CSV table of C-alpha atoms in Angstrom, one decimal:
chain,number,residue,atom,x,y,z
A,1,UNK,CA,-24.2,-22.7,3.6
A,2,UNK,CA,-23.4,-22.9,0.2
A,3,UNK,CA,-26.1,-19.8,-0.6
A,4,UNK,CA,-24.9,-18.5,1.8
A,5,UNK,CA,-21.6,-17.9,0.1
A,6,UNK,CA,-23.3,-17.4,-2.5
A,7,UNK,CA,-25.3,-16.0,-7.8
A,8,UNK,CA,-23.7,-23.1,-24.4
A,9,UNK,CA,-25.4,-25.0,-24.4
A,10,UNK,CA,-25.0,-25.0,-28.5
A,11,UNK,CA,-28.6,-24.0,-28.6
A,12,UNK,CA,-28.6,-21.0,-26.3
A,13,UNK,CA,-31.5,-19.0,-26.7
A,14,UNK,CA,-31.4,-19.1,-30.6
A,15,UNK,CA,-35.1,-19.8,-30.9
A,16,UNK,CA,-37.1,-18.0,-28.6
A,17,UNK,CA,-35.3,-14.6,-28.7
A,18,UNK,CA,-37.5,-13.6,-31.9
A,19,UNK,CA,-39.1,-10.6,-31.1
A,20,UNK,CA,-41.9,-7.9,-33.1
A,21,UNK,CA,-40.6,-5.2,-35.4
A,22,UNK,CA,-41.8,-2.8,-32.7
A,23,UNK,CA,-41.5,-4.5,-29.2
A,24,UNK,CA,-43.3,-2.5,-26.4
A,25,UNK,CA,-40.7,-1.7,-23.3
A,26,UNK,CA,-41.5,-3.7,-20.5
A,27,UNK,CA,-39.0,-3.0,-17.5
A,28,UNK,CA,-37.3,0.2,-16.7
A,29,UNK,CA,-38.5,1.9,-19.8
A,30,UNK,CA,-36.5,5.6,-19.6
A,31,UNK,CA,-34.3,6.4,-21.9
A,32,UNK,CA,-30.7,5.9,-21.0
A,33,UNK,CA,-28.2,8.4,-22.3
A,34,UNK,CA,-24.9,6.6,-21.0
A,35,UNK,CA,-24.6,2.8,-21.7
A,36,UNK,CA,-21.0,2.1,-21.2
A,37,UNK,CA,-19.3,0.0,-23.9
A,38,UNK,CA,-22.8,-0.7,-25.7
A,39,UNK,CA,-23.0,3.0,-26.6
A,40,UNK,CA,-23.5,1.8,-30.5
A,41,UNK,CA,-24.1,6.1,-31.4
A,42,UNK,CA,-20.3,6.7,-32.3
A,43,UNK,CA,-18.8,6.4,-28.6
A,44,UNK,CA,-18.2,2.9,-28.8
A,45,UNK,CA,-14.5,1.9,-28.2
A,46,UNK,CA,-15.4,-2.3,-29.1
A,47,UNK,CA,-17.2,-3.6,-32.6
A,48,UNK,CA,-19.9,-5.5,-32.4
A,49,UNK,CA,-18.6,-8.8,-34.7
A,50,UNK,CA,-20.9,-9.6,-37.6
A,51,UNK,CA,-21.7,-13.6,-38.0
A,52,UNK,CA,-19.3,-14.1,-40.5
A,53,UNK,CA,-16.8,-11.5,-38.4
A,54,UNK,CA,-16.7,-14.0,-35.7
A,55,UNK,CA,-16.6,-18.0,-37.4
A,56,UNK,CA,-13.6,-15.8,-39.1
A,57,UNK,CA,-12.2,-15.2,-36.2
A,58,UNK,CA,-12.5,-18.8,-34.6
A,59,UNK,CA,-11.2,-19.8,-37.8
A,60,UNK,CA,-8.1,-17.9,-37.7
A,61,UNK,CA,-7.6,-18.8,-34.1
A,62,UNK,CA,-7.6,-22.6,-35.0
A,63,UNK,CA,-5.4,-22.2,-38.2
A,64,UNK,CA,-2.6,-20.6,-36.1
A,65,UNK,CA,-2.9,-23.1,-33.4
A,66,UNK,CA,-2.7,-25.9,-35.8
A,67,UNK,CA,0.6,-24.3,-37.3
A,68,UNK,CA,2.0,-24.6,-33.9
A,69,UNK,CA,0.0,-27.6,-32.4
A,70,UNK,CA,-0.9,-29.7,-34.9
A,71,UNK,CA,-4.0,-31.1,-35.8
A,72,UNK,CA,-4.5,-33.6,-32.9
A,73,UNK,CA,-3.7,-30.8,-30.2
A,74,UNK,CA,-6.0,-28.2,-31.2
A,75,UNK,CA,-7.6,-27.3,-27.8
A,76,UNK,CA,-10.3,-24.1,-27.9
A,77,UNK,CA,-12.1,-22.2,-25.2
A,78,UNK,CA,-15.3,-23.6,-24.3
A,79,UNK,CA,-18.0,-23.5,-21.8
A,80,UNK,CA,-16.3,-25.2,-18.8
A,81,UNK,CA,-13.1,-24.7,-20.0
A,82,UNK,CA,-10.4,-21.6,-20.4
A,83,UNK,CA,-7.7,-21.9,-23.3
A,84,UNK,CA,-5.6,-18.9,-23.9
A,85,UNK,CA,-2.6,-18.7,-26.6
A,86,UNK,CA,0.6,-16.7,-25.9
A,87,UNK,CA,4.1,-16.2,-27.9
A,88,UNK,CA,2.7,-16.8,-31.8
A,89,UNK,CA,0.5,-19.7,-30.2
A,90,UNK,CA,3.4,-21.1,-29.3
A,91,UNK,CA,2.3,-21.5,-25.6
A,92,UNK,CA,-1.2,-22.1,-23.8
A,93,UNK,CA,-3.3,-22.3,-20.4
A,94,UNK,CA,-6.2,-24.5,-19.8
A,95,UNK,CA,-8.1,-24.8,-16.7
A,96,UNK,CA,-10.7,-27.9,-16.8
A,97,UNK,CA,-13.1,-25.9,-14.4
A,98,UNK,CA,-15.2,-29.6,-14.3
A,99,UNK,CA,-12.0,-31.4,-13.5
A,100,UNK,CA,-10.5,-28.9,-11.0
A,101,UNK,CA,-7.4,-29.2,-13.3
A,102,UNK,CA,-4.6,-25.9,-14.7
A,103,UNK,CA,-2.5,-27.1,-17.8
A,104,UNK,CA,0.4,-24.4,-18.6
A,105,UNK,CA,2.3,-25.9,-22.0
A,106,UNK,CA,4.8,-24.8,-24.2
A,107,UNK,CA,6.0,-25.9,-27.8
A,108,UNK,CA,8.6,-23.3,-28.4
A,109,UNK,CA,12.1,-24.0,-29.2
A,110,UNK,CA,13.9,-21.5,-28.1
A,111,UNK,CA,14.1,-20.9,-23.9
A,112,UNK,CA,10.9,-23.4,-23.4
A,113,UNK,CA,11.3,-22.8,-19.4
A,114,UNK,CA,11.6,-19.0,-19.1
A,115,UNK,CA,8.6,-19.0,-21.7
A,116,UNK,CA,6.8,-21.9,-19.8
A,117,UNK,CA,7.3,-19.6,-16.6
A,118,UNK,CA,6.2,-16.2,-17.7
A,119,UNK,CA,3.0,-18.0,-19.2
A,120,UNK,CA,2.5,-19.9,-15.5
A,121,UNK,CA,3.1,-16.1,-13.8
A,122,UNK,CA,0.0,-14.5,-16.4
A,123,UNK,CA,-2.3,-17.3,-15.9
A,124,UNK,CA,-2.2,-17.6,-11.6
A,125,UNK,CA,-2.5,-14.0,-11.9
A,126,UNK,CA,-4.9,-13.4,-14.6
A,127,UNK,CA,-7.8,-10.5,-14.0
A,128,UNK,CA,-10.9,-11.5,-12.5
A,129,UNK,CA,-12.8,-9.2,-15.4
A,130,UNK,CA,-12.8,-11.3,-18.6
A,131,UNK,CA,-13.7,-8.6,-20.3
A,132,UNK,CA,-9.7,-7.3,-20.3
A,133,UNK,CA,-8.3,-10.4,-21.9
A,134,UNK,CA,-8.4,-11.3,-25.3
A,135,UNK,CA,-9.1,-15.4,-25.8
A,136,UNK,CA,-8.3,-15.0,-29.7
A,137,UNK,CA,-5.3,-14.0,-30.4
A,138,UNK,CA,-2.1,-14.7,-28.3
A,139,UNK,CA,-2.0,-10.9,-27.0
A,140,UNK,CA,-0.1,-11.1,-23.1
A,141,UNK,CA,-2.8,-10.8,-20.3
A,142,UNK,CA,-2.6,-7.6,-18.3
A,143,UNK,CA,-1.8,-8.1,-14.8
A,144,UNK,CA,-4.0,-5.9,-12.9
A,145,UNK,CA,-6.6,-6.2,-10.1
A,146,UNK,CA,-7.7,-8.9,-8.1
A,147,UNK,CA,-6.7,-12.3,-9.8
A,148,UNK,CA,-9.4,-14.6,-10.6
A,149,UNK,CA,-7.6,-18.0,-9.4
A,150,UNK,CA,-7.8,-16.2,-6.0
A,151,UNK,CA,-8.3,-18.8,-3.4
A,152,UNK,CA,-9.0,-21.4,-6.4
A,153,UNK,CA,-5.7,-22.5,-6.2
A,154,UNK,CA,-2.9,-22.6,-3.5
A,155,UNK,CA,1.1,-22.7,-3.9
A,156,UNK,CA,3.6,-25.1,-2.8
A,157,UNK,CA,3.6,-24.0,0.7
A,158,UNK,CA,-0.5,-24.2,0.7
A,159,UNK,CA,-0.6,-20.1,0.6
A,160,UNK,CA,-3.3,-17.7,-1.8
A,161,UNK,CA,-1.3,-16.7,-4.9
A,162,UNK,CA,-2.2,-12.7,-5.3
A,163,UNK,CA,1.4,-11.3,-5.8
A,164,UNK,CA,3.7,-11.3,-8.7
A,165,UNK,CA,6.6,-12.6,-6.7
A,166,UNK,CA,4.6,-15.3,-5.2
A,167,UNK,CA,3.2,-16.3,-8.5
A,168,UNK,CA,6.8,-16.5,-9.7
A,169,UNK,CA,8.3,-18.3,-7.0
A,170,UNK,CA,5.4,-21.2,-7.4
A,171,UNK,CA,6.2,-20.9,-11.4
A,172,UNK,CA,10.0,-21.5,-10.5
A,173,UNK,CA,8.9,-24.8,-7.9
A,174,UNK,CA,6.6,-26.3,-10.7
A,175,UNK,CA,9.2,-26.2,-13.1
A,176,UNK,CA,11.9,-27.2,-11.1
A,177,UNK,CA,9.8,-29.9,-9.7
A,178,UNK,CA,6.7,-30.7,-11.8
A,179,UNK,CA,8.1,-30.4,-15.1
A,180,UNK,CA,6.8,-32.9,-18.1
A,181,UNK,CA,7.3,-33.4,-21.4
A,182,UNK,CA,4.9,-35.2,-23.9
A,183,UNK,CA,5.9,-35.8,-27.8
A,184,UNK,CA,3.6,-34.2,-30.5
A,185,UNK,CA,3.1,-33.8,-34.4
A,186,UNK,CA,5.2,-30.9,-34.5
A,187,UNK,CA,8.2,-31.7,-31.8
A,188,UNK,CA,7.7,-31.6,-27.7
A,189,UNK,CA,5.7,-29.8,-25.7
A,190,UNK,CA,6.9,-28.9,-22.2
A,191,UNK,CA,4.2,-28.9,-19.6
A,192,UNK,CA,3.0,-28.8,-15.9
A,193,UNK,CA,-0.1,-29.8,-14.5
A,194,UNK,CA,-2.0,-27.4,-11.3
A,195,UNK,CA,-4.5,-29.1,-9.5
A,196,UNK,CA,-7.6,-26.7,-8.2
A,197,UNK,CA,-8.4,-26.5,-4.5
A,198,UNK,CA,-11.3,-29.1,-3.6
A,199,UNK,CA,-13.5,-26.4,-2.9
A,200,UNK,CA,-12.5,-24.2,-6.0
A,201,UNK,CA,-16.5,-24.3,-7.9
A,202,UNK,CA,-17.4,-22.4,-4.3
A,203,UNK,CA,-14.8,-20.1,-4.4
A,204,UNK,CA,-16.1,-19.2,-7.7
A,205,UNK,CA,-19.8,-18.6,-6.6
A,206,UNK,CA,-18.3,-16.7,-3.8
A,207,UNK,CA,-17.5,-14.0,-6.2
A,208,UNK,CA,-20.6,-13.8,-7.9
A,209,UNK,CA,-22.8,-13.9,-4.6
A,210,UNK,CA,-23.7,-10.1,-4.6
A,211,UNK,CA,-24.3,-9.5,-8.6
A,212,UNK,CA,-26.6,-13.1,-8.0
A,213,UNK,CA,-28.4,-11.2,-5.1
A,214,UNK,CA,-29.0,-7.9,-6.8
A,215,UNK,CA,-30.3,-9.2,-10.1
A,216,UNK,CA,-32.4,-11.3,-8.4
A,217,UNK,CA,-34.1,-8.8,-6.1
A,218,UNK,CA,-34.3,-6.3,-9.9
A,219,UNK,CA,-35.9,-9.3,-11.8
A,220,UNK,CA,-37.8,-10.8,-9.6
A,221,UNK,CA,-36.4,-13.9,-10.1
A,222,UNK,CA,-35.3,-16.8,-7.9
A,223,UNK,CA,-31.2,-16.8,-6.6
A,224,UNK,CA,-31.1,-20.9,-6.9
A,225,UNK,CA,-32.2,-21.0,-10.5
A,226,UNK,CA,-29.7,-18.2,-11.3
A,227,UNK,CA,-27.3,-20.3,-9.7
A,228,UNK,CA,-28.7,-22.9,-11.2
A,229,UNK,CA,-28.2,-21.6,-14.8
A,230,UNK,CA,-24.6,-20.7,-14.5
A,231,UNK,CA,-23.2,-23.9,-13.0
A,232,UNK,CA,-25.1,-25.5,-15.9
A,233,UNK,CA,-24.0,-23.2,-18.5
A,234,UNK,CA,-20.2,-22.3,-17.3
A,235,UNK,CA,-19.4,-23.8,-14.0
A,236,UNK,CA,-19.0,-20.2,-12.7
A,237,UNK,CA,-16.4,-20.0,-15.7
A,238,UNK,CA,-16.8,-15.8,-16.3
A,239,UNK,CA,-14.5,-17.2,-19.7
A,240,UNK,CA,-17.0,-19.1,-21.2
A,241,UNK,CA,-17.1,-18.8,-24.7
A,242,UNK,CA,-18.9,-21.4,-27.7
A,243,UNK,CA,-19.2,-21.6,-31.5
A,244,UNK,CA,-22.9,-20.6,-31.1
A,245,UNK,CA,-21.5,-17.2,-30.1
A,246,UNK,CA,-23.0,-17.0,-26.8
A,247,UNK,CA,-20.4,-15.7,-24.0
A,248,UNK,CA,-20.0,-15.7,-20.1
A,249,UNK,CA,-21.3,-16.8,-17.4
A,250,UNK,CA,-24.9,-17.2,-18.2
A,251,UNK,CA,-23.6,-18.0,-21.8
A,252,UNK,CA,-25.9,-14.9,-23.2
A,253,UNK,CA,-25.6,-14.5,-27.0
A,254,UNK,CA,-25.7,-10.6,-28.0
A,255,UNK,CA,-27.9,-11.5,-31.5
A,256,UNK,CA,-31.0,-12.9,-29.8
A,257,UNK,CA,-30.9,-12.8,-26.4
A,258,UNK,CA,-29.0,-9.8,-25.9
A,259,UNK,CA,-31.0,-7.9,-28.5
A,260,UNK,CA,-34.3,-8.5,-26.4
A,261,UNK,CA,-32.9,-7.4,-23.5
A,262,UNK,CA,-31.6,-4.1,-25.0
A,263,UNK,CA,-34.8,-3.7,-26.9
A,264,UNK,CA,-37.5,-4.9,-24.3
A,265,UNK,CA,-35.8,-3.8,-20.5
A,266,UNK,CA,-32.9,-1.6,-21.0
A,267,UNK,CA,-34.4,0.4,-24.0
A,268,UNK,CA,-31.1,0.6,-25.7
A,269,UNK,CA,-30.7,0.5,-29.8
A,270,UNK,CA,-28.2,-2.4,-31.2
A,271,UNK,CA,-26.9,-5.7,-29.4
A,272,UNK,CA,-24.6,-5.8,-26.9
A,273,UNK,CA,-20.4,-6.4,-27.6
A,274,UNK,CA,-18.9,-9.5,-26.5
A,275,UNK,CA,-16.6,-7.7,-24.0
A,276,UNK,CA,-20.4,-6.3,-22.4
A,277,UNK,CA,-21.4,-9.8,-21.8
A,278,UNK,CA,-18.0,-10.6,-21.2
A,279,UNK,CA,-18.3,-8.6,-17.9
A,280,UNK,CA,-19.9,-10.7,-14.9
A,281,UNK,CA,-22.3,-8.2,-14.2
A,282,UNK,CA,-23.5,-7.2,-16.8
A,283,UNK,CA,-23.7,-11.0,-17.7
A,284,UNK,CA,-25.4,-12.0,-14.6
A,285,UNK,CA,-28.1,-8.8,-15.1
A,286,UNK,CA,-28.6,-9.3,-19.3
A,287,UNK,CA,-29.2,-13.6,-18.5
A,288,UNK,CA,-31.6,-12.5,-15.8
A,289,UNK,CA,-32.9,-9.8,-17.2
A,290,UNK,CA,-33.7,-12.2,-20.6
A,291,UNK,CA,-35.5,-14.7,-17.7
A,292,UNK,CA,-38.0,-11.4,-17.0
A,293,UNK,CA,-38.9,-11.5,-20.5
A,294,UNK,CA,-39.6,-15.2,-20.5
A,295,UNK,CA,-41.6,-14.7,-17.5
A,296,UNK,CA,-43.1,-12.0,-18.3
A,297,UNK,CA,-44.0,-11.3,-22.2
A,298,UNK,CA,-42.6,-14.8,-24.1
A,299,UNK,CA,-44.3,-17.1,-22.0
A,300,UNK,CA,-47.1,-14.7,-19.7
A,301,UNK,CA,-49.8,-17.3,-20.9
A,302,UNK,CA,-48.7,-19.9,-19.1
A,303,UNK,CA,-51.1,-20.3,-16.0
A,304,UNK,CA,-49.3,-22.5,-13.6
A,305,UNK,CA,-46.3,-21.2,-11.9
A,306,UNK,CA,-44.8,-24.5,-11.6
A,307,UNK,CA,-45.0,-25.3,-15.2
A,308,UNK,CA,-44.2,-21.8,-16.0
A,309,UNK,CA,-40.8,-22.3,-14.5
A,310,UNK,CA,-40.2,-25.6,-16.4
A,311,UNK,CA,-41.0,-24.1,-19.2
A,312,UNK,CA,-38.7,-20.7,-18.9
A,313,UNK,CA,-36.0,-23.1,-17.9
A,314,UNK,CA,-36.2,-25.1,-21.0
A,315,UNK,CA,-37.1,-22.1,-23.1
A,316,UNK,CA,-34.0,-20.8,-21.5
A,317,UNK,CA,-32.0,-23.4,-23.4
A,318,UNK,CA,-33.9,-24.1,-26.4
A,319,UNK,CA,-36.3,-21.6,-27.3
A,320,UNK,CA,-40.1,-20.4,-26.7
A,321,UNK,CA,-40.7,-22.1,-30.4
A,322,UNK,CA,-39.2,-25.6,-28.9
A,323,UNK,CA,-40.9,-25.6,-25.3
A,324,UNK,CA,-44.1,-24.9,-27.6
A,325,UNK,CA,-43.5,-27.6,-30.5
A,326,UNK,CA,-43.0,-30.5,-27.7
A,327,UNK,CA,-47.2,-29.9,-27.6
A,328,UNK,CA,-48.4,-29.0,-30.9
A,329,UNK,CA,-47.1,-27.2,-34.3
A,330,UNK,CA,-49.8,-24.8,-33.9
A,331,UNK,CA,-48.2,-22.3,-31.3
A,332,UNK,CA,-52.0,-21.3,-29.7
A,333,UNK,CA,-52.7,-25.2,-29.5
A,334,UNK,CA,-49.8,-25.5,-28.2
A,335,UNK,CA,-50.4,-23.0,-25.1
A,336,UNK,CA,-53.4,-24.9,-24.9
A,337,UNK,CA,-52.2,-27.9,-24.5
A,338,UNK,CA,-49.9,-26.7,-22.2
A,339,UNK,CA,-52.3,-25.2,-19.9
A,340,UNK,CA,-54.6,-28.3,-20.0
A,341,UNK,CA,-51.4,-30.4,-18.1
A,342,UNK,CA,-50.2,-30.8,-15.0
A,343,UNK,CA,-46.7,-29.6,-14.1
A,344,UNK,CA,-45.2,-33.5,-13.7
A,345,UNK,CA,-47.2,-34.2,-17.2
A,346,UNK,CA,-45.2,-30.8,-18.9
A,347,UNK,CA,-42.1,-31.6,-17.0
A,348,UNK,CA,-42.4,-35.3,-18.5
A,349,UNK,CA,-43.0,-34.0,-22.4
A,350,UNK,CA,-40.3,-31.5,-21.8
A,351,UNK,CA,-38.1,-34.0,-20.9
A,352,UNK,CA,-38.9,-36.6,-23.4
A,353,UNK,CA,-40.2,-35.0,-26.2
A,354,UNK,CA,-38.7,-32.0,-26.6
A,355,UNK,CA,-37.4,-32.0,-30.0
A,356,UNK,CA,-34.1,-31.3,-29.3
A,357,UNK,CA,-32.1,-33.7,-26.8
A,358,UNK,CA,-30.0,-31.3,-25.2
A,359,UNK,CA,-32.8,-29.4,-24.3
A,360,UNK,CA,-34.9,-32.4,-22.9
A,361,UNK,CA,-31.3,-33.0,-20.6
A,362,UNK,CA,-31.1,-29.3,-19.7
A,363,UNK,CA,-34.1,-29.2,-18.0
A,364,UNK,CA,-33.4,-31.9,-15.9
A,365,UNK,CA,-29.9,-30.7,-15.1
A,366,UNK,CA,-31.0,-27.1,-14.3
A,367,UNK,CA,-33.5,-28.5,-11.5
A,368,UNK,CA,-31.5,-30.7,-10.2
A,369,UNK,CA,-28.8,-28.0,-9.8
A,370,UNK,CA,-31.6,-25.7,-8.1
A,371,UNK,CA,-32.7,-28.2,-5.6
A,372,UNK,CA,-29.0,-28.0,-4.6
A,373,UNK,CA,-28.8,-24.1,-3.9
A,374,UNK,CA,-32.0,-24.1,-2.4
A,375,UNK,CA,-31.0,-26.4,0.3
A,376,UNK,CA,-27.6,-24.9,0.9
């Protein structure tokens, strides 16, 4: 029922994603003369953040937290979590999308209540397109469109929080009502604590059901493991941000994996901006898309389909070079070796000696998570 409803890992794609000087197009090869925000010819209205650009950034995000916070509060996006900074970093969200958990806190001095309720208001009503909030710098959230906590969370009186007024009645009840205070570094922060509805990690694949579907059918690739892939990456978080640079759902890094897919499918010249992947859909197409290339150029060789799809899974997570070096240095022994096995033998090595850890865990999560959408 649940497909019905129904579509970083630190090491995200950062070794297999290498690619030749001259790669031949392989998927939908014309020319496209309108690419949106990825227009890199002059057209562009976001800038595609160098290496340094970025740690820079998540540096200067954590240095004027800290001012505010202190050292031991420090809380950053992540994965399977949303942390957003208003009024000089003064005040903050974070929804524990694991936990089914909304945190709205305040350290200001001055009004900590009406501040407290304004950042309540912006968070229940925050945009279902992450691509029009800025998580790095404490910049208000535009109110506009359908929220994203749709349905994920309900009021005091058990109803959907779409409106502004409702959204600031439920901010007045909280803090009327639910209103703590916990002693830090730097003086008291005022807080209240949301809980998610039970069913809120459905309501979120809900959303995503239809980009899931069509990427699927354009990729020829299966719905569960896409499914699969972005419970295990984000928990359906379209926020999801980590220090490896990868962003969104299918936690997609524009450098590697994003490159290839520009290169190789959409035949498009740069990488794509973090407000592109930023975007569910485009997410949801450039992580599947990056799954045709693993299926279809990085790892054609493989022979059997079942081992083919343990190994895009774990190549997924850490690399063509890693799924390879868990069989030989030599990457043609390798394929060798890999083709000699049988799928339970691969899945074993991949999951055992792999030679990172997280990678021999993905794998293992990312199936079990598929066996789950498949049955729903």
């Amino acid at each position: 029922m649940k497909k019905a409803w129904l579509a970083v890992a630190s090491c995200l794609l950062t070794v297999s994603c290498s690619s030749p000087s001259a790669p031949d197009c392989i998927y939908n090869c014309s020319p496209s003369t309108s690419v949106g925000n990825n227009n890199l010819n002059g057209n562009n209205n976001h800038i595609v953040l160098t290496e340094a650009q970025r740690l820079a950034l998540f540096k200067y995000l954590e240095n004027q937290v800290k001012k505010q916070w202190g050292d031991d509060d420090y809380l950053q996006a992540g994965k399977h979590r949303y942390v957003k900074y208003f009024d000089g970093y003064r005040t903050r969200a974070h929804i524990d999308f694991d936990n089914g958990k909304i945190y709205v806190s305040t350290v200001a001095n001055y009004a900590p209540q009406a501040t407290l309720k304004k950042a309540i208001e912006e968070t229940l009503l925050m945009p279902a397109d992450p691509s029009q909030v800025d998580l790095f710098s404490d910049k208000s959230i535009p109110l506009k469109g359908k929220p994203f906590l749709l349905g994920q969370v309900k009021d005091h009186q058990n109803q959907n929080i779409q409106w502004p007024w409702r959204a600031s009645k439920y901010a007045d009840y909280l803090i009327a009502n639910k209103l703590k205070t916990k002693k830090l570094q730097q003086g008291t922060a005022y807080y209240v604590e949301i809980n998610m509805v039970d069913d809120h990690l459905e309501q979120r694949e809900y959303q995503y059901a239809d980009l899931i579907r069509q990427a699927a059918k354009r990729y020829d690739i299966d719905e569960d493991l896409i499914y699969a892939i972005v419970k295990t990456e984000s928990s359906f978080n379209p926020y999801a941000v980590s220090h490896a640079g990868a962003y969104g759902l299918m936690q997609v890094i524009p450098k590697t994996a994003g490159a290839d897919v520009f290169n190789l499918v959409k035949n498009k010249p740069g990488i794509p901006t973090k407000e592109y992947l930023f975007d569910p859909a485009n997410n949801i197409d450039t992580g599947t898309a990056y799954f045709y290339i693993l299926k279809n150029r990085y790892l054609k060789e493989v022979k059997h389909p079942t081992t083919k799809h343990y190994s895009m899974i774990s190549a997924y997570n850490g690399g063509t070079g890693g799924v390879l070096a868990t069989f030989d240095s030599d990457r043609k022994q390798a394929m060798d070796d890999l083709n000699q096995l049988q799928p339970n033998q691969v899945y074993w090595a991949l999951t055992n000696k792999h030679p990172k850890a997280e990678a021999r865990r993905y794998l293992e999560k990312v199936l079990n998570f598929q066996k789950e959408f498949k049955t729903m």
